[in-house]
């Protein structure tokens, strides 16, 4: 059900995606598989976030949180934190920053360079939005270090958000450098 739902999202068939994720949730509940049910709640939360339905997004995040926070898998915890951070960042970046801190910690625990770079970049964007330019710059510098050893195709995909945040960081002091950085991102 998970892959059918993801395929449906990719094709813009959001109703079919919701039905697939709800079937995954029902199967997890029938089998008493709490982690599968929590994953389904996470996917439904992401879908509702995409659709702008914050009430259902938060309902599913709340239902998934107790199981996800106890999961042994850093990947499962990272996905849950990513969903929570995305939901919080737009409305309350102050509340999202501790979630981003947790994302970075779980990403480090997981040990996957692309995930660590992504978590650092997201935290940098939130720190910058809150006016903490020093923290944003430090996170971007560290994210770039993690990107250094990656396959070029993966690095390019992850470098675009880094360049976007870097451009935002440069804009007040050096608009020309900010524009050049944004142009580099567009060229990727």
Tab-separated table of C-alpha atoms in Angstrom:
chain	number	residue	atom	x	y	z
A	1	UNK	CA	0.000	0.000	0.000
A	2	UNK	CA	2.855	2.354	0.806
A	3	UNK	CA	4.379	2.212	-2.680
A	4	UNK	CA	0.999	2.448	-4.402
A	5	UNK	CA	0.284	5.551	-2.352
A	6	UNK	CA	3.645	7.090	-3.187
A	7	UNK	CA	3.127	6.317	-6.857
A	8	UNK	CA	-0.328	7.915	-6.735
A	9	UNK	CA	1.106	11.078	-5.117
A	10	UNK	CA	3.734	11.269	-7.860
A	11	UNK	CA	0.980	11.061	-10.469
A	12	UNK	CA	-1.172	13.672	-8.733
A	13	UNK	CA	-3.878	11.186	-7.740
A	14	UNK	CA	-4.196	12.366	-4.155
A	15	UNK	CA	-7.482	10.553	-3.450
A	16	UNK	CA	-5.910	7.253	-4.506
A	17	UNK	CA	-2.859	7.998	-2.358
A	18	UNK	CA	-5.065	8.642	0.654
A	19	UNK	CA	-6.943	5.386	0.045
A	20	UNK	CA	-3.656	3.438	-0.186
A	21	UNK	CA	-2.269	4.955	2.996
A	22	UNK	CA	-5.554	4.322	4.815
A	23	UNK	CA	-5.421	0.677	3.648
A	24	UNK	CA	-1.855	0.477	4.990
A	25	UNK	CA	-3.074	1.904	8.295
A	26	UNK	CA	-5.948	-0.593	8.486
A	27	UNK	CA	-3.592	-3.504	7.736
A	28	UNK	CA	-1.161	-2.346	10.414
A	29	UNK	CA	-3.963	-2.082	12.941
A	30	UNK	CA	-5.367	-5.520	12.004
A	31	UNK	CA	-1.940	-7.116	12.442
A	32	UNK	CA	-1.253	-5.137	15.638
A	33	UNK	CA	1.875	-3.767	13.919
A	34	UNK	CA	2.222	-0.441	15.700
A	35	UNK	CA	5.205	0.707	13.628
A	36	UNK	CA	3.422	0.090	10.309
A	37	UNK	CA	0.351	1.924	11.594
A	38	UNK	CA	2.545	4.810	12.756
A	39	UNK	CA	4.278	4.913	9.357
A	40	UNK	CA	0.861	5.077	7.694
A	41	UNK	CA	-0.122	7.935	10.001
A	42	UNK	CA	3.115	9.703	9.006
A	43	UNK	CA	2.386	9.261	5.306
A	44	UNK	CA	-1.166	10.512	5.785
A	45	UNK	CA	0.168	13.511	7.739
A	46	UNK	CA	2.552	14.322	4.876
A	47	UNK	CA	-0.257	13.991	2.347
A	48	UNK	CA	-2.547	16.267	4.343
A	49	UNK	CA	0.313	18.761	4.767
A	50	UNK	CA	0.723	18.809	0.985
A	51	UNK	CA	-3.028	19.324	0.574
A	52	UNK	CA	-3.115	22.131	3.164
A	53	UNK	CA	-5.375	20.236	5.581
A	54	UNK	CA	-3.641	21.098	8.858
A	55	UNK	CA	-6.322	19.583	11.111
A	56	UNK	CA	-5.888	16.105	9.613
A	57	UNK	CA	-2.128	16.595	9.312
A	58	UNK	CA	-1.823	17.227	13.055
A	59	UNK	CA	-4.297	14.456	13.914
A	60	UNK	CA	-2.121	11.904	12.114
A	61	UNK	CA	1.153	13.338	13.471
A	62	UNK	CA	-0.255	13.087	16.981
A	63	UNK	CA	-1.336	9.480	16.453
A	64	UNK	CA	2.052	8.503	15.024
A	65	UNK	CA	4.259	10.297	17.555
A	66	UNK	CA	4.125	7.879	20.518
A	67	UNK	CA	5.181	4.883	18.419
A	68	UNK	CA	7.680	6.738	16.266
A	69	UNK	CA	9.484	8.246	19.250
A	70	UNK	CA	10.139	4.716	20.594
A	71	UNK	CA	11.185	3.229	17.271
A	72	UNK	CA	14.623	1.659	17.178
A	73	UNK	CA	15.064	2.809	13.581
A	74	UNK	CA	16.719	6.223	13.214
A	75	UNK	CA	15.266	6.383	9.692
A	76	UNK	CA	11.719	6.060	11.013
A	77	UNK	CA	12.356	8.681	13.706
A	78	UNK	CA	13.988	11.011	11.172
A	79	UNK	CA	10.985	10.865	8.837
A	80	UNK	CA	8.611	11.602	11.719
A	81	UNK	CA	10.711	14.560	12.855
A	82	UNK	CA	10.892	15.867	9.283
A	83	UNK	CA	7.098	15.816	9.058
A	84	UNK	CA	6.730	17.579	12.402
A	85	UNK	CA	9.330	20.210	11.496
A	86	UNK	CA	7.632	20.918	8.172
A	87	UNK	CA	4.292	21.330	9.908
A	88	UNK	CA	5.726	23.668	12.554
A	89	UNK	CA	8.164	25.760	10.520
A	90	UNK	CA	5.594	27.684	8.514
A	91	UNK	CA	3.493	28.672	11.515
A	92	UNK	CA	5.937	28.711	14.421
A	93	UNK	CA	9.626	28.599	13.521
A	94	UNK	CA	10.506	29.113	17.205
A	95	UNK	CA	8.729	25.847	18.017
A	96	UNK	CA	10.265	24.120	15.004
A	97	UNK	CA	13.883	24.843	15.946
A	98	UNK	CA	14.053	22.224	18.756
A	99	UNK	CA	12.527	19.700	16.337
A	100	UNK	CA	15.256	20.570	13.832
A	101	UNK	CA	17.820	20.039	16.618
A	102	UNK	CA	16.365	16.561	17.144
A	103	UNK	CA	16.439	15.923	13.390
A	104	UNK	CA	20.159	16.713	13.301
A	105	UNK	CA	20.794	14.435	16.292
A	106	UNK	CA	18.860	11.527	14.779
A	107	UNK	CA	20.507	12.096	11.387
A	108	UNK	CA	23.937	11.905	13.053
A	109	UNK	CA	22.863	8.730	14.869
A	110	UNK	CA	21.753	7.267	11.531
A	111	UNK	CA	25.128	8.197	10.056
A	112	UNK	CA	24.008	8.848	6.468
A	113	UNK	CA	25.816	11.871	5.006
A	114	UNK	CA	22.960	12.997	2.717
A	115	UNK	CA	20.499	12.927	5.611
A	116	UNK	CA	22.864	14.839	7.902
A	117	UNK	CA	23.400	17.490	5.225
A	118	UNK	CA	19.652	17.777	4.653
A	119	UNK	CA	18.921	18.120	8.385
A	120	UNK	CA	21.603	20.776	8.821
A	121	UNK	CA	20.309	22.718	5.822
A	122	UNK	CA	16.746	22.675	7.109
A	123	UNK	CA	17.896	23.817	10.545
A	124	UNK	CA	19.965	26.589	8.919
A	125	UNK	CA	16.900	27.833	7.041
A	126	UNK	CA	14.852	27.965	10.240
A	127	UNK	CA	17.675	29.632	12.212
A	128	UNK	CA	18.020	32.249	9.477
A	129	UNK	CA	14.279	32.853	9.492
A	130	UNK	CA	14.593	33.533	13.234
A	131	UNK	CA	17.483	35.940	12.649
A	132	UNK	CA	20.284	33.685	13.923
A	133	UNK	CA	22.710	34.252	11.066
A	134	UNK	CA	25.682	32.781	12.969
A	135	UNK	CA	23.956	29.447	13.549
A	136	UNK	CA	22.646	29.376	9.978
A	137	UNK	CA	26.109	29.956	8.571
A	138	UNK	CA	27.665	27.288	10.820
A	139	UNK	CA	25.019	24.736	9.811
A	140	UNK	CA	25.497	25.519	6.117
A	141	UNK	CA	29.271	25.150	6.425
A	142	UNK	CA	28.870	21.765	8.093
A	143	UNK	CA	26.259	20.668	5.534
A	144	UNK	CA	28.744	21.472	2.760
A	145	UNK	CA	31.369	19.301	4.474
A	146	UNK	CA	28.939	16.352	4.488
A	147	UNK	CA	28.122	16.946	0.816
A	148	UNK	CA	31.784	16.827	-0.194
A	149	UNK	CA	32.156	13.054	-0.344
A	150	UNK	CA	28.858	12.240	-2.041
A	151	UNK	CA	28.202	10.988	-5.545
A	152	UNK	CA	27.951	14.078	-7.815
A	153	UNK	CA	24.293	13.444	-8.721
A	154	UNK	CA	23.263	13.175	-5.065
A	155	UNK	CA	25.420	16.143	-4.132
A	156	UNK	CA	23.818	18.336	-6.805
A	157	UNK	CA	20.302	17.458	-5.650
A	158	UNK	CA	21.162	18.311	-2.053
A	159	UNK	CA	23.208	21.377	-2.965
A	160	UNK	CA	20.203	23.273	-4.338
A	161	UNK	CA	18.598	23.820	-0.897
A	162	UNK	CA	22.018	24.688	0.560
A	163	UNK	CA	22.485	27.345	-2.124
A	164	UNK	CA	18.967	28.674	-1.533
A	165	UNK	CA	19.645	29.215	2.167
A	166	UNK	CA	23.100	30.597	1.402
A	167	UNK	CA	21.547	33.096	-1.020
A	168	UNK	CA	19.076	34.185	1.668
A	169	UNK	CA	21.974	34.557	4.117
A	170	UNK	CA	23.968	36.721	1.684
A	171	UNK	CA	21.081	38.923	0.499
A	172	UNK	CA	21.173	41.700	3.164
A	173	UNK	CA	24.941	42.307	3.016
A	174	UNK	CA	25.761	41.398	-0.584
A	175	UNK	CA	22.806	41.267	-2.996
A	176	UNK	CA	25.081	40.580	-5.984
A	177	UNK	CA	26.628	37.530	-4.304
A	178	UNK	CA	23.143	36.387	-3.285
A	179	UNK	CA	21.985	36.619	-6.909
A	180	UNK	CA	25.069	34.730	-8.125
A	181	UNK	CA	24.435	31.984	-5.561
A	182	UNK	CA	20.796	31.727	-6.615
A	183	UNK	CA	21.914	31.500	-10.244
A	184	UNK	CA	24.256	28.621	-9.343
A	185	UNK	CA	21.316	26.806	-7.754
A	186	UNK	CA	19.187	27.324	-10.863
A	187	UNK	CA	21.989	26.005	-13.054
A	188	UNK	CA	21.981	22.697	-11.183
